[in-house]
Short mmCIF file of C-alpha atoms in Angstrom, two decimals:
data_model
loop_
_atom_site.label_atom_id
_atom_site.label_comp_id
_atom_site.label_asym_id
_atom_site.label_seq_id
_atom_site.Cartn_x
_atom_site.Cartn_y
_atom_site.Cartn_z
CA ARG Z 1 116.74 51.36 -34.53
CA ALA Z 2 119.56 53.64 -33.39
CA TRP Z 3 121.84 52.26 -36.13
CA ARG Z 4 119.14 52.88 -38.74
CA ASN Z 5 118.63 56.43 -37.47
CA LEU Z 6 122.37 57.06 -37.62
CA ARG Z 7 122.59 55.75 -41.20
CA THR Z 8 119.65 57.93 -42.23
CA ALA Z 9 121.16 61.02 -40.63
CA LEU Z 10 124.50 60.37 -42.32
CA SER Z 11 122.92 59.78 -45.73
CA GLU Z 12 120.92 63.01 -45.35
CA ARG Z 13 124.06 64.82 -44.15
CA ASN Z 14 122.20 65.86 -41.01
CA ARG Z 15 125.19 66.46 -38.76
CA GLN Z 16 123.22 67.36 -35.63
CA GLN Z 17 121.05 64.23 -35.84
CA ALA Z 18 124.09 62.05 -36.65
CA LEU Z 19 125.90 63.34 -33.56
CA HIS Z 20 122.81 62.71 -31.43
CA GLN Z 21 122.43 59.15 -32.71
CA GLY Z 22 126.13 58.55 -32.10
CA TYR Z 23 125.58 59.70 -28.51
CA VAL Z 24 122.58 57.33 -28.15
CA LEU Z 25 124.67 54.40 -29.42
CA ALA Z 26 127.63 55.24 -27.19
CA ASN Z 27 125.38 55.71 -24.15
CA GLY Z 28 123.58 52.42 -24.85
CA THR Z 29 126.91 50.63 -25.09
CA LEU Z 30 128.02 52.23 -21.82
CA PHE Z 31 124.76 51.11 -20.18
CA HIS Z 32 125.19 47.55 -21.48
CA LEU Z 33 128.76 47.31 -20.20
CA THR Z 34 128.53 49.20 -16.90
CA GLY Z 35 124.89 49.88 -16.02
CA ALA Z 36 125.55 53.62 -16.10
CA VAL Z 37 124.47 56.30 -18.58
CA GLY Z 38 125.60 59.86 -19.12
CA PRO Z 39 123.74 63.02 -20.08
CA SER Z 40 123.79 64.39 -23.59
CA PRO Z 41 126.43 67.11 -23.95
CA ALA Z 42 124.00 69.11 -26.07
CA SER Z 43 120.80 68.97 -24.00
CA GLY Z 44 121.72 67.44 -20.65
CA ARG Z 45 119.00 64.83 -21.17
CA PHE Z 46 119.54 61.09 -20.93
CA GLU Z 47 118.86 58.77 -23.86
CA SER Z 48 120.18 55.32 -24.75
CA PHE Z 49 119.17 52.00 -26.19
CA GLN Z 50 118.86 49.03 -23.84
CA THR Z 51 119.81 45.44 -24.47
CA ALA Z 52 117.71 42.69 -22.90
CA HIS Z 53 120.78 41.47 -21.00
CA ALA Z 54 121.39 44.87 -19.41
CA MET Z 55 117.70 45.30 -18.55
CA ILE Z 56 117.60 41.89 -16.84
CA ARG Z 57 120.73 42.78 -14.85
CA GLU Z 58 119.25 46.12 -13.75
CA LEU Z 59 115.87 44.60 -12.82
CA ARG Z 60 117.59 42.00 -10.65
CA ARG Z 61 119.81 44.68 -9.12
CA ALA Z 62 116.63 46.62 -8.25
CA GLY Z 63 115.29 43.61 -6.36
CA LEU Z 64 112.95 42.08 -8.94
CA ASN Z 65 112.91 38.39 -9.84
CA ASN Z 66 111.10 35.97 -12.15
CA VAL Z 67 112.34 38.03 -15.09
CA ILE Z 68 110.81 36.85 -18.37
CA VAL Z 69 111.93 38.07 -21.79
CA VAL Z 70 109.65 37.67 -24.82
CA ARG Z 71 111.12 38.72 -28.15
CA ALA Z 72 108.86 39.52 -31.07
CA ARG Z 73 109.81 40.84 -34.47
CA HIS Z 74 109.77 44.53 -33.58
CA HIS Z 75 109.45 44.49 -29.79
CA THR Z 76 110.95 42.92 -26.71
CA ILE Z 77 108.73 42.60 -23.66
CA ILE Z 78 110.36 42.12 -20.28
CA THR Z 79 108.31 41.37 -17.18
CA ALA Z 80 109.45 40.89 -13.60
CA VAL Z 81 107.99 40.43 -10.14
CA LYS Z 82 108.82 42.56 -7.12
CA ARG Z 83 110.06 40.46 -4.19
#
């Protein structure tokens, strides 16, 4: 969805929204690769997209197990059990 939002912002020449979506994509990539996220330079808030792989890694790091991923057309549902 972040890619779609970026394309829409670019096609509408909405510079502020395009920069925000670029931040979301960069932050999501950072989260996927390192498990860390950074605040938005504009608002100080945190926003990113999450991949299933990164979410599984973080759930396990937080002490949860029996992680199950169910992918549907528009949603991904991840469940886990606390040890």
